[in-house]
C-alpha angles and dihedrals in degrees: 000000000000115000088204099052115116132216092239115129114254117246106203120112105192119081091236091050092047092054094046091047088051089046091050098036106031103034142036090221090116097050100060141054108273138154099241126185120194123198113219095325122194114250101263093050089049091054096048093051092046092047092060103084094195094066127087092222120193127171134197125198089220137007090240087065097058095080092056095049103038142042121236114277095024102130143057091198139028117187120187153127115249090217085081091054092093124208099325100061093163091057096044092053092045091054088049096054093048090059090058118095116223115291083020116147134226123209109193137174112211136177117248099244089055097038090097092050092053099042083050092049096048093051094050083053090056101261130138104227128199131169112255095185136350132190132154093283099050154302136273107221124206111208127187120197114226121236088244099036107149122213138185113241 
């Protein structure tokens, strides 16, 4: 994670602002060349990611579209809000984890009542998971795919 990150609380209030603040303050993702996929990003986050020429930035309107557009292990980073996963959160999460390269990172905003579910599912998929931000409405999970994480095709 970002060696320059601080433990000061994040102040933004909208989900895209919180995701961007976590990316900037708690990771080094925006600082180096990476292949990044954003799932249904809000316009401000999309503009930030599009404006960074060193990123190979892609986006998908919904997590369900990912398997149709990209091959497994295509991305270093995936950023999204679990509210965009639809009815089958388990399948959407599994598909996103397949898209990450070994060592890849998933930055995921989740509602407070679903945070335990997502942490457990990610751990079961071979991810190391920590909390990058937490407030009354939800959490932003920082998950790193283990080198030997197994996934079902």
